Amino acid sequence: MTRTFRMNEVQPRLLDETGQGIIGAPLVRPEGHLKVSGQATYAAEAKVENLAHGVLVRATITKGRVLRVDEAGVRDMPGVLAVHMTDERMIRNPAQGMMGESPVRDGKYIEYLGQPIGVVVADTFEQARDAAQRLKLEYSEEEAEVDPDNASETEWTDKEDYGDIDMAMDKAAHSVDEEYITAAHVAGAMEPHAAIAVWEGDKVTLHGSCQLVQFNVKELADALNIEEENVRILSPYIGGGFGSKLGISNEAVAAAIAAKDLGRPVRVVMSRQQVFDAVLRRTETTQRIRLAAEADGTLLGIEHRDRVSNLPNEGFSEPTNQATHFLYGGANRRYRQETARIHRNPSGSVRAPGEAVGMVALETAMDELAEASGVDPVELRLRNIPETHPETGLPYSARMLAECLKDGASSFGWDQRQSPRARREGDWFTGMGVASAARMNMLLPSEARVILTPTGAIVETDMTDIGTGTYAILGQIAGEMLGLPRELVEVRLGDSSFPKAAGSGGSFGAASSGSSVFLACKAIRDQIADKMGCGGDDLTLSNGLARCGNVEKKLEDLIDSDIVEVAQIKPGDTRKEAFSSGFGAHFAEVAVHAWTGEVRVKRMAGTFAAGRILNERTARSQCWGGMIWGIGTALTEAAEHDPRRGHIITRDFANYHMPAHLDVPQLDVKFLEERDDYANPIQAKGIGELGISGAGAAVTNAIYNACGVRIRKFPAHPDVVLEGLMAFD
Amino acid sequence: MRPFDYTRPENLEVASQALTDGATPIAGGTNLIDLMKLQIMTPEHVVDLTRLPGLSDIDGTPDGGMRIGALVSNSVLAGDPTVRRAYPVLARALLAGASGQIRNKATTGGNLLQRTRCPYFYDTAMPCNKREPNSGCSAQGGIARMCAILGTSPECIAAHPSDMAVAMRALDAQVEIRQTSGETRTLPVGDLYLLPGDNPAKEYALEAGEVITAVILPAPVSGARQTYRKVRDRASYAFALVSVAAVVKMDGDTIESAQLAFGGIGAKPWRDTEVEDVLAGEAPSDELFAKAADVLLRDAWTEESNAFKAPLAKRTLISALRDATGLSGETHFDMGDAA
Amino acid sequence: MDVTLSVNGETHKLDIEPRVTLLDALRDRLGLTGSKKGCDHGQCGACTVLVNGRRVNSCLSLAVMHEDDEITTIEGIGMPDDLARLQQDFVECDGYQCGYCTPGQIVSATAAIEEAKLGWPSYVSPSLADMGELTDEEIAERMSGNLCRCSAYPGIRQAIARAAEAEDKA
Ligand SMILES: Cc1cc2nc3c(=O)[nH]c(=O)nc-3n(C[C@H](O)[C@H](O)[C@H](O)COP(=O)(O)OP(=O)(O)OC[C@H]3O[C@@H](n4cnc5c(N)ncnc54)[C@H](O)[C@@H]3O)c2cc1C
Ligand code: SF4
Ligand code: FES
Ligand code: FES
């Protein structure tokens, strides 16, 4: 039986009372030895007998129909087993996160260049790839628009007004009105999308690379027109996700179709270029921000407009202004979002959808306001922290933005910051920048089973670990609650036959699934307390010993059979009582070359408050990752689309520049002690996306402070900086 | 990748015969395999040169120069004590290229002959005159960020991507080629490369069956300051937007001579002695360097998406010369030393 | 075509097409899936293996070209119950997240430490004659051929610095 708990009221901080003392501790990951020896098995590596290999075929037109497929031309190539083209079940693109149903299935219809339109299967990978490349297709091509700036079809996807921003701009002592452009990005998880499909009768098992297993089961079943009960997904290890594996994707559907037809397991792995072609990208944005402020820099209002793009009928628009709603005060606020409907490859969630690019614009604008008003950028932010949510009036559940800014400023040496172009050594300028971080927090339904055996405990949930540290933290929560060292807790993840978890996405995974494990353990504790003859509150568990008053028993003596509890967390009323978000502050120091516009990040530090930190080591890694993505957004990453065909031209890792080692210095990350009582029963908040939110702007604001060049087009490749530098010549 | 026959000949003789019959040589394979996977190159017969004797040595030449076997890997060459001491610009250029892993495989011959990184050349869905003669040039009007602005033609604006070759051009290297007859000919490295003209598919002045056997460097310019300056879209592991190889000899406060070559901007590793003439005998100054850069760029032809390369090349040259002549106060240059 | 590969000290006879890369031979034919495929074009470093002690991208090499070569993969560096020092340091320093780039980072770093010992300079070495100390920047440049999208770079380099220092002392 599942115990369901709704987060309707603030809960006691039980994890601060328990006796094992491992919660929050920087324990190493339990699966570490497997990862460092290459023995963690990712989707393509499942040991399956008699495997056939499928390679996806890519559409080479932007829009139109497949008229003819020259199957005969490849059918007789050695090893070729099957050619599946224009199958009605093939999906147009990967599902958006939490769709729970099949994405658009277009059959013969093509809506973007690079759309996977079929799969060729052969005995070996080499044979399949060759045949897929040589397959000749004839199309009837249609005109397609690919330019978001001049799209004829646009849609208002957000329109909100509070007060009167035009009036505020008129009244303002200082104002900012600027346009910011951010490039499209890709998730670029190092493991390319991969799937092995194995059928037994009507049932398919998919070894997949899936972030949200319970939704992916539904999506795959729907795409294949089969019952959900007949789909099992296994994703014990995932080589990175960052949003790109939220929804079921083309390779999984293709593998399932081909394997069924062939009566043999089929593996389909996207090539890196196919991942660029077909997997949901982060949209490019054009944002306009207006800030109206009083003489002392206090905001009177904010306007955040943006234009993003997606395919027609694709239900996702980057929530660019997400953090703008609650980060700073000002009574007059306006939001407008336009989504251009164009035939670039579809866009979707990529790490911190919204904040990752929206905050870069907002935090640059704040820096511009600091400059305009003559207020120090840290001080300006402090002055504009609102009492309550500026739009809903809700209090904040726990918010240490001011503390993060102050702590970060003092440990970074912010007081050493000079005016633009003041620090120059040789041909290098040096400067510092700051930005706030904010990423709203979510709690989603999540379920887990915990089994206490006489010798340890087992946690089972279809939750995933995409590198975020789920194996580590769930073991820690269970160990802490049950009084066991973490080595005695086995965590099993990523199997759809386990209780359904929130999955990995939106930074909600750790807190949501962690809460379910916490609740299941709490129920087990109650049973132990019963056996000990005391109330749950009087029970102490540590190192395999149960204690009540002066009675002490070994767990192994206390229980003769396994205790099994299944618990589910659901969001409840607390989210209506307080607004929950993680906060932080980024500081960066950069060097800018006066002649070439090259930028090097010299130092970077982040101070964050994200509720209870469940494992300091893995949490730090999450923040490192986020901050480095910020460096990528600021300096290196751009998915560039062909102006005529719309597809990504920078479609491999040599042309799409994610930061390499040398782009990244050692980074300082610090967490402030915080508990968010309104968030969930473990008082933790999401952290995976907080680190990226605002990070890029700290870097580009530092560029301004170094050399006086204001970056409004991201990334700040050398040519972008150079254009500004030349204005000083 | 298409199926192909693979052979590993015992000697150059046999290799050369196979090549004359239409086979393609493979050395490090880091470019050829890359392109074969995408079916941009589809050889039916691949001849493995890697075990051929006598091509992996670095030796001194009688006139004080150096002979580098075609199979010498980029890492070994960059790590060679003589190269580091006497031809630092070459060591730096090699070290600026690719990654530690790739440099271990990449060979001197293969590096010279690597093909362009124009993204449309790599994208078989798009027309490309170099890949498919007379199909068109997609880079023009497209994303030409990695393309050239000097030496291009209306048929093709691709840049040659090698860093090593840029340094070798600055150093007046010669390429040693074994002809099908068994005879050896040499060619200045600059002449190895053909400009695209109306036939961008023909890139090298090599005949079928010819094998590069070595690169020969003349005796080093002693006491010259050498620098390889590479500007790119990330700090490492990226091809050049612009690079400058500079070998500058000072005579007191004036520039005695400057040998300059450029990457990222030319249809081939670029050198223009008129630029060097502007500098010779003059006292270093930003104005002088700017004047030299203007000469370099007098015939530059840019696309909207790579128009920035003209000012970037200009300023990178100024920066490299400021470093090499000491104007910038930069100490990060190497002193070529013949001893 | 027949080829004999020597991997981690064991000899394997394979009958494969010449177009099979070393990486696919290791992963698909020999079941050694520790070496990862991130890009298949030499652009990420996930497939790094040692050939006669030197690091290379196994995706850009043909298996048939490696007859008589001594190949070392991550499995040969250390398995879960017997990790090498550097692997332990990766665990300690959290030099990974998803783990996909990790074997490549570790194999690459193993060789990079050796290269530094040989005195090979890097592009960022202040002097070509003497590379000086193995600073964080030196390690960063030498490891830039190994991308990590999880961006565990700080931890990766801390681990490498620790292992290199330990080797120095040993
Ligand atoms: C991700 C990545 C990044 C890179 N970054 C850089 C960079 O920043 N800077 C840079 O300069 N380079 C870079 N490179 C390119 C790299 O330097 C080349 O791939 C390498 O130098 C080619 O050498 P190879 O021996 O592997 O050539 P191969 O691939 O073996 O051969 C290349 C060509 O030369 C022919 N060939 C080889 N040897 C001979 C010979 N002796 N005689 C006649 N023909 C021959 C082959 O038939 C083939 O056509 C990069 C490559 C990759 C994959
Ligand atoms: S520039 Fe040359 S290589 Fe590039 S698309 Fe045009 S013809 Fe092809
Ligand atoms: S898989 Fe070989 S370098 Fe990426
Ligand atoms: S650990 Fe995930 S890519 Fe490096």
mmCIF file with all atom_site columns, C-alpha atoms and ligand atoms in Angstrom, chain B residues 116-122 126-132 135-140 144 147-148 152-159 196 200 203, ligand 2:
data_model
loop_
_atom_site.group_PDB
_atom_site.id
_atom_site.type_symbol
_atom_site.label_atom_id
_atom_site.label_alt_id
_atom_site.label_comp_id
_atom_site.label_asym_id
_atom_site.label_entity_id
_atom_site.label_seq_id
_atom_site.pdbx_PDB_ins_code
_atom_site.Cartn_x
_atom_site.Cartn_y
_atom_site.Cartn_z
_atom_site.occupancy
_atom_site.B_iso_or_equiv
_atom_site.pdbx_formal_charge
_atom_site.auth_seq_id
_atom_site.auth_comp_id
_atom_site.auth_asym_id
_atom_site.auth_atom_id
_atom_site.pdbx_PDB_model_num
ATOM   1  C  CA  . THR B 1 116 ? 39.096 22.333 -44.863 1.00 0.00 ? 116 THR B CA  1
ATOM   2  C  CA  . ARG B 1 117 ? 36.824 22.694 -41.874 1.00 0.00 ? 117 ARG B CA  1
ATOM   3  C  CA  . CYS B 1 118 ? 34.170 24.630 -43.778 1.00 0.00 ? 118 CYS B CA  1
ATOM   4  C  CA  . PRO B 1 119 ? 31.013 23.325 -42.083 1.00 0.00 ? 119 PRO B CA  1
ATOM   5  C  CA  . TYR B 1 120 ? 29.203 23.007 -45.400 1.00 0.00 ? 120 TYR B CA  1
ATOM   6  C  CA  . PHE B 1 121 ? 31.961 20.810 -46.759 1.00 0.00 ? 121 PHE B CA  1
ATOM   7  C  CA  . TYR B 1 122 ? 31.108 18.545 -43.829 1.00 0.00 ? 122 TYR B CA  1
ATOM   8  C  CA  . MET B 1 126 ? 24.317 21.145 -48.619 1.00 0.00 ? 126 MET B CA  1
ATOM   9  C  CA  . PRO B 1 127 ? 25.848 22.043 -51.970 1.00 0.00 ? 127 PRO B CA  1
ATOM   10 C  CA  . CYS B 1 128 ? 29.622 22.425 -51.946 1.00 0.00 ? 128 CYS B CA  1
ATOM   11 C  CA  . ASN B 1 129 ? 31.893 22.874 -54.930 1.00 0.00 ? 129 ASN B CA  1
ATOM   12 C  CA  . LYS B 1 130 ? 34.836 21.375 -53.157 1.00 0.00 ? 130 LYS B CA  1
ATOM   13 C  CA  . ARG B 1 131 ? 32.990 18.212 -52.241 1.00 0.00 ? 131 ARG B CA  1
ATOM   14 C  CA  . GLU B 1 132 ? 30.863 18.034 -55.363 1.00 0.00 ? 132 GLU B CA  1
ATOM   15 C  CA  . SER B 1 135 ? 27.013 22.043 -57.007 1.00 0.00 ? 135 SER B CA  1
ATOM   16 C  CA  . GLY B 1 136 ? 27.430 25.541 -55.569 1.00 0.00 ? 136 GLY B CA  1
ATOM   17 C  CA  . CYS B 1 137 ? 29.024 27.090 -52.510 1.00 0.00 ? 137 CYS B CA  1
ATOM   18 C  CA  . SER B 1 138 ? 26.775 27.129 -49.453 1.00 0.00 ? 138 SER B CA  1
ATOM   19 C  CA  . ALA B 1 139 ? 29.196 29.032 -47.283 1.00 0.00 ? 139 ALA B CA  1
ATOM   20 C  CA  . GLN B 1 140 ? 28.522 32.133 -49.298 1.00 0.00 ? 140 GLN B CA  1
ATOM   21 C  CA  . ALA B 1 144 ? 31.150 31.522 -43.085 1.00 0.00 ? 144 ALA B CA  1
ATOM   22 C  CA  . CYS B 1 147 ? 35.970 30.499 -43.911 1.00 0.00 ? 147 CYS B CA  1
ATOM   23 C  CA  . ALA B 1 148 ? 38.737 32.535 -45.472 1.00 0.00 ? 148 ALA B CA  1
ATOM   24 C  CA  . THR B 1 152 ? 39.296 32.731 -52.154 1.00 0.00 ? 152 THR B CA  1
ATOM   25 C  CA  . SER B 1 153 ? 37.318 32.542 -55.371 1.00 0.00 ? 153 SER B CA  1
ATOM   26 C  CA  . PRO B 1 154 ? 33.649 32.843 -56.272 1.00 0.00 ? 154 PRO B CA  1
ATOM   27 C  CA  . GLU B 1 155 ? 33.631 29.042 -56.331 1.00 0.00 ? 155 GLU B CA  1
ATOM   28 C  CA  . CYS B 1 156 ? 34.954 28.480 -52.816 1.00 0.00 ? 156 CYS B CA  1
ATOM   29 C  CA  . ILE B 1 157 ? 35.902 30.516 -49.769 1.00 0.00 ? 157 ILE B CA  1
ATOM   30 C  CA  . ALA B 1 158 ? 37.163 27.691 -47.575 1.00 0.00 ? 158 ALA B CA  1
ATOM   31 C  CA  . ALA B 1 159 ? 40.115 28.246 -45.243 1.00 0.00 ? 159 ALA B CA  1
ATOM   32 C  CA  . PRO B 1 196 ? 40.498 27.363 -55.266 1.00 0.00 ? 196 PRO B CA  1
ATOM   33 C  CA  . PRO B 1 200 ? 38.253 24.026 -55.500 1.00 0.00 ? 200 PRO B CA  1
ATOM   34 C  CA  . GLU B 1 203 ? 43.661 21.350 -53.428 1.00 0.00 ? 203 GLU B CA  1
HETATM 35 S  S1  . SF4 D 2 .   ? 33.514 27.450 -49.119 1.00 0.00 ? 2   SF4 D S1  1
HETATM 36 FE FE1 . SF4 D 2 .   ? 34.316 25.781 -50.367 1.00 0.00 ? 2   SF4 D FE1 1
HETATM 37 S  S2  . SF4 D 2 .   ? 34.197 24.073 -48.968 1.00 0.00 ? 2   SF4 D S2  1
HETATM 38 FE FE2 . SF4 D 2 .   ? 32.786 25.616 -48.163 1.00 0.00 ? 2   SF4 D FE2 1
HETATM 39 S  S3  . SF4 D 2 .   ? 30.807 25.238 -49.127 1.00 0.00 ? 2   SF4 D S3  1
HETATM 40 FE FE3 . SF4 D 2 .   ? 31.857 26.679 -50.405 1.00 0.00 ? 2   SF4 D FE3 1
HETATM 41 S  S4  . SF4 D 2 .   ? 32.783 25.336 -51.884 1.00 0.00 ? 2   SF4 D S4  1
HETATM 42 FE FE4 . SF4 D 2 .   ? 32.334 24.030 -50.189 1.00 0.00 ? 2   SF4 D FE4 1
#
